[in-house]
Amino acid sequence: MSIHRHCSFELPVWIDSFLDSWQESLQTNTQRMQLAIALAAENVRRETGGPFAALVVNEGSGELVSVGLNLVTRAGLSMAHAEIVALSLAQSALGHWDLSRPENLQLVTTCEPCAMCFGALPWSGIKSVVCGARKKDAESSGFDEGDKPDHWVRSLQRRGIVVQCSVLRSEAVQVLEQYRQNGGTIYNTDRDFGKN
């Protein structure tokens, strides 16, 4: 019996020149979110994926460890959300699955984590999360964010993960709206959840 034994995703080629031209510091959460939103907007503009982006940064120094873009439609993988891509690339760059082993690392994401990405956070070893848009913003744009605990922030904080929400929220929402207005693919919304 033969099965497919390989699965991968790759950031688009424009990412290197985009990051090379980024002149802003990454010392504050607002500055980090500005980069994440700019990446999401560029992903939409270039039609290389969905309207979400994420960064993994060293919380103390502001050093950029990895970036992630939503690559679901580009890679044909439902798991290729920006947070999963950023965490995976950080783990690959650092050579370890546990991101708590180096100094405190932070995930900055243009939208609060969906159900899948929420589940990935505690096991990644990340120490803090900064979010832009909220679940209802993504859902207003047509995305299905899945079910997660109502008190998801407290759930992460009990695990030692600090959470800050709504950083540059309106700017992050603008990227979602631009994607929807441009006719971007809104995936996994044609299912009839909850019916037998």
PDB file of C-alpha atoms in Angstrom:
ATOM      1  CA  MET A   1       0.000   0.000   0.000  1.00  0.00           C
ATOM      2  CA  SER A   2       1.334   3.395  -0.953  1.00  0.00           C
ATOM      3  CA  ILE A   3       0.458   6.587   0.916  1.00  0.00           C
ATOM      4  CA  HIS A   4       1.493  10.192   0.531  1.00  0.00           C
ATOM      5  CA  ARG A   5       4.410  10.736   2.936  1.00  0.00           C
ATOM      6  CA  HIS A   6       5.146  14.440   2.614  1.00  0.00           C
ATOM      7  CA  CYS A   7       3.336  17.648   3.474  1.00  0.00           C
ATOM      8  CA  SER A   8       4.782  21.170   3.553  1.00  0.00           C
ATOM      9  CA  PHE A   9       4.067  24.856   3.189  1.00  0.00           C
ATOM     10  CA  GLU A  10       6.289  27.710   2.111  1.00  0.00           C
ATOM     11  CA  LEU A  11       5.989  31.463   2.519  1.00  0.00           C
ATOM     12  CA  PRO A  12       5.664  33.392  -0.750  1.00  0.00           C
ATOM     13  CA  VAL A  13       8.831  34.722  -2.353  1.00  0.00           C
ATOM     14  CA  TRP A  14       7.968  38.379  -1.704  1.00  0.00           C
ATOM     15  CA  ILE A  15       8.361  37.922   2.068  1.00  0.00           C
ATOM     16  CA  ASP A  16      12.159  38.429   2.161  1.00  0.00           C
ATOM     17  CA  SER A  17      12.205  41.775   0.342  1.00  0.00           C
ATOM     18  CA  PHE A  18       9.173  42.939   2.353  1.00  0.00           C
ATOM     19  CA  LEU A  19      10.922  42.208   5.661  1.00  0.00           C
ATOM     20  CA  ASP A  20      14.214  43.675   4.414  1.00  0.00           C
ATOM     21  CA  SER A  21      12.443  46.955   3.645  1.00  0.00           C
ATOM     22  CA  TRP A  22      10.641  47.123   7.017  1.00  0.00           C
ATOM     23  CA  GLN A  23      12.301  49.960   8.934  1.00  0.00           C
ATOM     24  CA  GLU A  24      10.194  50.117  12.087  1.00  0.00           C
ATOM     25  CA  SER A  25      11.405  48.832  15.446  1.00  0.00           C
ATOM     26  CA  LEU A  26       9.687  45.837  17.044  1.00  0.00           C
ATOM     27  CA  GLN A  27      10.135  46.998  20.627  1.00  0.00           C
ATOM     28  CA  THR A  28       6.454  47.458  21.483  1.00  0.00           C
ATOM     29  CA  ASN A  29       3.355  45.343  20.966  1.00  0.00           C
ATOM     30  CA  THR A  30       1.877  48.095  18.794  1.00  0.00           C
ATOM     31  CA  GLN A  31       4.951  48.128  16.536  1.00  0.00           C
ATOM     32  CA  ARG A  32       4.853  44.340  16.272  1.00  0.00           C
ATOM     33  CA  MET A  33       1.169  44.424  15.363  1.00  0.00           C
ATOM     34  CA  GLN A  34       1.862  47.052  12.707  1.00  0.00           C
ATOM     35  CA  LEU A  35       4.203  44.602  10.983  1.00  0.00           C
ATOM     36  CA  ALA A  36       1.724  41.728  11.303  1.00  0.00           C
ATOM     37  CA  ILE A  37      -1.082  43.820   9.790  1.00  0.00           C
ATOM     38  CA  ALA A  38       1.184  45.028   6.983  1.00  0.00           C
ATOM     39  CA  LEU A  39       2.062  41.399   6.185  1.00  0.00           C
ATOM     40  CA  ALA A  40      -1.610  40.376   6.154  1.00  0.00           C
ATOM     41  CA  ALA A  41      -2.480  43.311   3.876  1.00  0.00           C
ATOM     42  CA  GLU A  42       0.366  42.415   1.502  1.00  0.00           C
ATOM     43  CA  ASN A  43      -0.780  38.783   1.447  1.00  0.00           C
ATOM     44  CA  VAL A  44      -4.221  40.002   0.365  1.00  0.00           C
ATOM     45  CA  ARG A  45      -2.840  42.514  -2.137  1.00  0.00           C
ATOM     46  CA  ARG A  46      -0.640  39.913  -3.808  1.00  0.00           C
ATOM     47  CA  GLU A  47      -3.375  37.246  -3.634  1.00  0.00           C
ATOM     48  CA  THR A  48      -0.982  34.767  -1.989  1.00  0.00           C
ATOM     49  CA  GLY A  49      -3.310  33.736   0.836  1.00  0.00           C
ATOM     50  CA  GLY A  50      -5.840  34.827   3.404  1.00  0.00           C
ATOM     51  CA  PRO A  51      -6.118  38.060   5.414  1.00  0.00           C
ATOM     52  CA  PHE A  52      -4.232  36.900   8.504  1.00  0.00           C
ATOM     53  CA  ALA A  53      -0.590  37.126   9.592  1.00  0.00           C
ATOM     54  CA  ALA A  54       1.418  36.321  12.719  1.00  0.00           C
ATOM     55  CA  LEU A  55       4.905  36.877  14.132  1.00  0.00           C
ATOM     56  CA  VAL A  56       6.991  35.113  16.723  1.00  0.00           C
ATOM     57  CA  VAL A  57       9.286  37.596  18.447  1.00  0.00           C
ATOM     58  CA  ASN A  58      11.611  37.605  21.402  1.00  0.00           C
ATOM     59  CA  GLU A  59       9.488  39.484  23.910  1.00  0.00           C
ATOM     60  CA  GLY A  60      12.433  41.208  25.576  1.00  0.00           C
ATOM     61  CA  SER A  61      14.635  42.170  22.636  1.00  0.00           C
ATOM     62  CA  GLY A  62      12.019  42.480  19.909  1.00  0.00           C
ATOM     63  CA  GLU A  63      14.076  40.195  17.666  1.00  0.00           C
ATOM     64  CA  LEU A  64      11.964  38.614  14.932  1.00  0.00           C
ATOM     65  CA  VAL A  65      12.132  34.815  15.051  1.00  0.00           C
ATOM     66  CA  SER A  66       9.554  33.935  12.380  1.00  0.00           C
ATOM     67  CA  VAL A  67       6.538  35.169  10.471  1.00  0.00           C
ATOM     68  CA  GLY A  68       3.453  33.337   9.327  1.00  0.00           C
ATOM     69  CA  LEU A  69       0.817  34.076   6.731  1.00  0.00           C
ATOM     70  CA  ASN A  70      -2.495  32.366   6.163  1.00  0.00           C
ATOM     71  CA  LEU A  71      -1.651  29.851   3.428  1.00  0.00           C
ATOM     72  CA  VAL A  72      -4.778  27.667   3.522  1.00  0.00           C
ATOM     73  CA  THR A  73      -5.787  28.210  -0.090  1.00  0.00           C
ATOM     74  CA  ARG A  74      -2.221  28.553  -1.402  1.00  0.00           C
ATOM     75  CA  ALA A  75      -0.956  25.333   0.218  1.00  0.00           C
ATOM     76  CA  GLY A  76      -4.264  23.454   0.106  1.00  0.00           C
ATOM     77  CA  LEU A  77      -3.944  22.733   3.830  1.00  0.00           C
ATOM     78  CA  SER A  78      -6.682  23.594   6.322  1.00  0.00           C
ATOM     79  CA  MET A  79      -4.096  23.754   9.115  1.00  0.00           C
ATOM     80  CA  ALA A  80      -1.994  26.440   7.382  1.00  0.00           C
ATOM     81  CA  HIS A  81      -3.295  29.303   9.501  1.00  0.00           C
ATOM     82  CA  ALA A  82      -0.898  32.186  10.110  1.00  0.00           C
ATOM     83  CA  GLU A  83      -0.356  31.252  13.773  1.00  0.00           C
ATOM     84  CA  ILE A  84       0.412  27.605  12.975  1.00  0.00           C
ATOM     85  CA  VAL A  85       2.785  28.655  10.182  1.00  0.00           C
ATOM     86  CA  ALA A  86       4.606  31.164  12.435  1.00  0.00           C
ATOM     87  CA  LEU A  87       4.905  28.707  15.338  1.00  0.00           C
ATOM     88  CA  SER A  88       6.067  25.894  13.031  1.00  0.00           C
ATOM     89  CA  LEU A  89       8.708  28.069  11.371  1.00  0.00           C
ATOM     90  CA  ALA A  90       9.927  29.310  14.777  1.00  0.00           C
ATOM     91  CA  GLN A  91      10.248  25.723  15.999  1.00  0.00           C
ATOM     92  CA  SER A  92      12.090  24.778  12.819  1.00  0.00           C
ATOM     93  CA  ALA A  93      14.427  27.796  13.077  1.00  0.00           C
ATOM     94  CA  LEU A  94      15.224  27.085  16.733  1.00  0.00           C
ATOM     95  CA  GLY A  95      15.474  23.332  16.235  1.00  0.00           C
ATOM     96  CA  HIS A  96      13.009  22.430  18.986  1.00  0.00           C
ATOM     97  CA  TRP A  97       9.266  21.950  19.453  1.00  0.00           C
ATOM     98  CA  ASP A  98       9.284  23.754  22.817  1.00  0.00           C
ATOM     99  CA  LEU A  99       9.436  27.522  22.301  1.00  0.00           C
ATOM    100  CA  SER A 100       9.807  28.102  26.050  1.00  0.00           C
ATOM    101  CA  ARG A 101      13.401  26.878  25.908  1.00  0.00           C
ATOM    102  CA  PRO A 102      14.889  30.108  24.550  1.00  0.00           C
ATOM    103  CA  GLU A 103      14.034  33.451  26.124  1.00  0.00           C
ATOM    104  CA  ASN A 104      10.353  34.341  26.400  1.00  0.00           C
ATOM    105  CA  LEU A 105       8.790  34.234  22.953  1.00  0.00           C
ATOM    106  CA  GLN A 106       5.605  36.019  21.984  1.00  0.00           C
ATOM    107  CA  LEU A 107       3.060  35.326  19.262  1.00  0.00           C
ATOM    108  CA  VAL A 108       1.594  38.420  17.628  1.00  0.00           C
ATOM    109  CA  THR A 109      -1.445  37.663  15.476  1.00  0.00           C
ATOM    110  CA  THR A 110      -3.736  39.905  13.470  1.00  0.00           C
ATOM    111  CA  CYS A 111      -6.807  38.093  14.812  1.00  0.00           C
ATOM    112  CA  GLU A 112      -7.532  36.270  18.020  1.00  0.00           C
ATOM    113  CA  PRO A 113      -6.814  32.541  17.609  1.00  0.00           C
ATOM    114  CA  CYS A 114      -9.491  30.302  16.116  1.00  0.00           C
ATOM    115  CA  ALA A 115     -10.321  27.014  17.841  1.00  0.00           C
ATOM    116  CA  MET A 116      -7.408  25.174  16.177  1.00  0.00           C
ATOM    117  CA  CYS A 117      -4.804  27.845  16.852  1.00  0.00           C
ATOM    118  CA  PHE A 118      -6.026  28.288  20.435  1.00  0.00           C
ATOM    119  CA  GLY A 119      -5.356  24.579  21.001  1.00  0.00           C
ATOM    120  CA  ALA A 120      -1.836  24.863  19.606  1.00  0.00           C
ATOM    121  CA  LEU A 121      -0.709  27.694  21.880  1.00  0.00           C
ATOM    122  CA  PRO A 122      -0.106  25.880  25.203  1.00  0.00           C
ATOM    123  CA  TRP A 123       1.847  23.073  23.537  1.00  0.00           C
ATOM    124  CA  SER A 124       4.041  25.467  21.570  1.00  0.00           C
ATOM    125  CA  GLY A 125       5.690  26.886  24.700  1.00  0.00           C
ATOM    126  CA  ILE A 126       4.878  30.479  23.730  1.00  0.00           C
ATOM    127  CA  LYS A 127       4.823  32.842  26.754  1.00  0.00           C
ATOM    128  CA  SER A 128       2.488  35.576  25.528  1.00  0.00           C
ATOM    129  CA  VAL A 129      -0.027  36.316  22.780  1.00  0.00           C
ATOM    130  CA  VAL A 130      -1.000  39.680  21.301  1.00  0.00           C
ATOM    131  CA  CYS A 131      -4.145  39.799  19.128  1.00  0.00           C
ATOM    132  CA  GLY A 132      -5.616  42.420  16.798  1.00  0.00           C
ATOM    133  CA  ALA A 133      -9.085  41.654  15.439  1.00  0.00           C
ATOM    134  CA  ARG A 134     -11.540  39.603  17.492  1.00  0.00           C
ATOM    135  CA  LYS A 135     -13.482  36.428  16.742  1.00  0.00           C
ATOM    136  CA  LYS A 136     -16.659  38.333  15.909  1.00  0.00           C
ATOM    137  CA  ASP A 137     -14.712  40.486  13.428  1.00  0.00           C
ATOM    138  CA  ALA A 138     -13.489  37.423  11.527  1.00  0.00           C
ATOM    139  CA  GLU A 139     -16.956  35.884  11.630  1.00  0.00           C
ATOM    140  CA  SER A 140     -18.503  39.145  10.362  1.00  0.00           C
ATOM    141  CA  SER A 141     -16.194  38.788   7.357  1.00  0.00           C
ATOM    142  CA  GLY A 142     -17.530  35.274   6.787  1.00  0.00           C
ATOM    143  CA  PHE A 143     -14.904  33.067   8.452  1.00  0.00           C
ATOM    144  CA  ASP A 144     -15.874  30.195  10.744  1.00  0.00           C
ATOM    145  CA  GLU A 145     -13.635  30.486  13.801  1.00  0.00           C
ATOM    146  CA  GLY A 146     -14.861  27.292  15.493  1.00  0.00           C
ATOM    147  CA  ASP A 147     -15.749  26.630  19.105  1.00  0.00           C
ATOM    148  CA  LYS A 148     -13.411  27.476  21.953  1.00  0.00           C
ATOM    149  CA  PRO A 149     -13.988  28.238  25.635  1.00  0.00           C
ATOM    150  CA  ASP A 150     -15.836  31.495  26.361  1.00  0.00           C
ATOM    151  CA  HIS A 151     -13.096  32.334  28.846  1.00  0.00           C
ATOM    152  CA  TRP A 152     -10.228  31.393  26.531  1.00  0.00           C
ATOM    153  CA  VAL A 153      -8.016  34.244  27.769  1.00  0.00           C
ATOM    154  CA  ARG A 154      -8.282  33.038  31.363  1.00  0.00           C
ATOM    155  CA  SER A 155      -7.625  29.484  30.188  1.00  0.00           C
ATOM    156  CA  LEU A 156      -4.328  30.552  28.608  1.00  0.00           C
ATOM    157  CA  GLN A 157      -3.395  32.755  31.562  1.00  0.00           C
ATOM    158  CA  ARG A 158      -3.864  29.799  33.919  1.00  0.00           C
ATOM    159  CA  ARG A 159      -1.213  28.065  31.819  1.00  0.00           C
ATOM    160  CA  GLY A 160       1.178  31.001  32.207  1.00  0.00           C
ATOM    161  CA  ILE A 161       0.488  32.605  28.808  1.00  0.00           C
ATOM    162  CA  VAL A 162      -0.127  36.354  29.005  1.00  0.00           C
ATOM    163  CA  VAL A 163      -2.782  37.608  26.547  1.00  0.00           C
ATOM    164  CA  GLN A 164      -3.422  41.118  25.222  1.00  0.00           C
ATOM    165  CA  CYS A 165      -6.372  41.633  22.855  1.00  0.00           C
ATOM    166  CA  SER A 166      -7.612  44.334  20.476  1.00  0.00           C
ATOM    167  CA  VAL A 167      -4.198  45.858  19.662  1.00  0.00           C
ATOM    168  CA  LEU A 168      -4.789  47.955  16.507  1.00  0.00           C
ATOM    169  CA  ARG A 169      -8.100  46.133  16.145  1.00  0.00           C
ATOM    170  CA  SER A 170      -9.663  48.519  13.629  1.00  0.00           C
ATOM    171  CA  GLU A 171      -6.605  48.313  11.354  1.00  0.00           C
ATOM    172  CA  ALA A 172      -6.707  44.509  11.477  1.00  0.00           C
ATOM    173  CA  VAL A 173     -10.433  44.520  10.712  1.00  0.00           C
ATOM    174  CA  GLN A 174      -9.780  46.671   7.629  1.00  0.00           C
ATOM    175  CA  VAL A 175      -7.648  43.869   6.148  1.00  0.00           C
ATOM    176  CA  LEU A 176     -10.449  41.343   6.739  1.00  0.00           C
ATOM    177  CA  GLU A 177     -12.956  43.662   5.083  1.00  0.00           C
ATOM    178  CA  GLN A 178     -10.644  44.344   2.127  1.00  0.00           C
ATOM    179  CA  TYR A 179     -10.249  40.607   1.558  1.00  0.00           C
ATOM    180  CA  ARG A 180     -14.019  40.065   1.662  1.00  0.00           C
ATOM    181  CA  GLN A 181     -14.711  43.019  -0.651  1.00  0.00           C
ATOM    182  CA  ASN A 182     -12.101  41.729  -3.119  1.00  0.00           C
ATOM    183  CA  GLY A 183     -13.928  38.397  -3.302  1.00  0.00           C
ATOM    184  CA  GLY A 184     -11.240  36.441  -1.443  1.00  0.00           C
ATOM    185  CA  THR A 185     -12.013  32.789  -0.747  1.00  0.00           C
ATOM    186  CA  ILE A 186     -13.869  32.309   2.529  1.00  0.00           C
ATOM    187  CA  TYR A 187     -13.203  28.645   3.191  1.00  0.00           C
ATOM    188  CA  ASN A 188     -15.086  26.096   5.327  1.00  0.00           C
ATOM    189  CA  THR A 189     -18.287  28.131   5.471  1.00  0.00           C
ATOM    190  CA  ASP A 190     -20.573  26.004   3.300  1.00  0.00           C
ATOM    191  CA  ARG A 191     -20.972  23.231   5.848  1.00  0.00           C
ATOM    192  CA  ASP A 192     -24.150  22.770   7.852  1.00  0.00           C
ATOM    193  CA  PHE A 193     -22.678  22.452  11.347  1.00  0.00           C
ATOM    194  CA  GLY A 194     -24.863  21.179  14.148  1.00  0.00           C
ATOM    195  CA  LYS A 195     -27.442  19.372  12.010  1.00  0.00           C
ATOM    196  CA  ASN A 196     -27.816  15.616  11.780  1.00  0.00           C
TER     197      ASN A 196
END
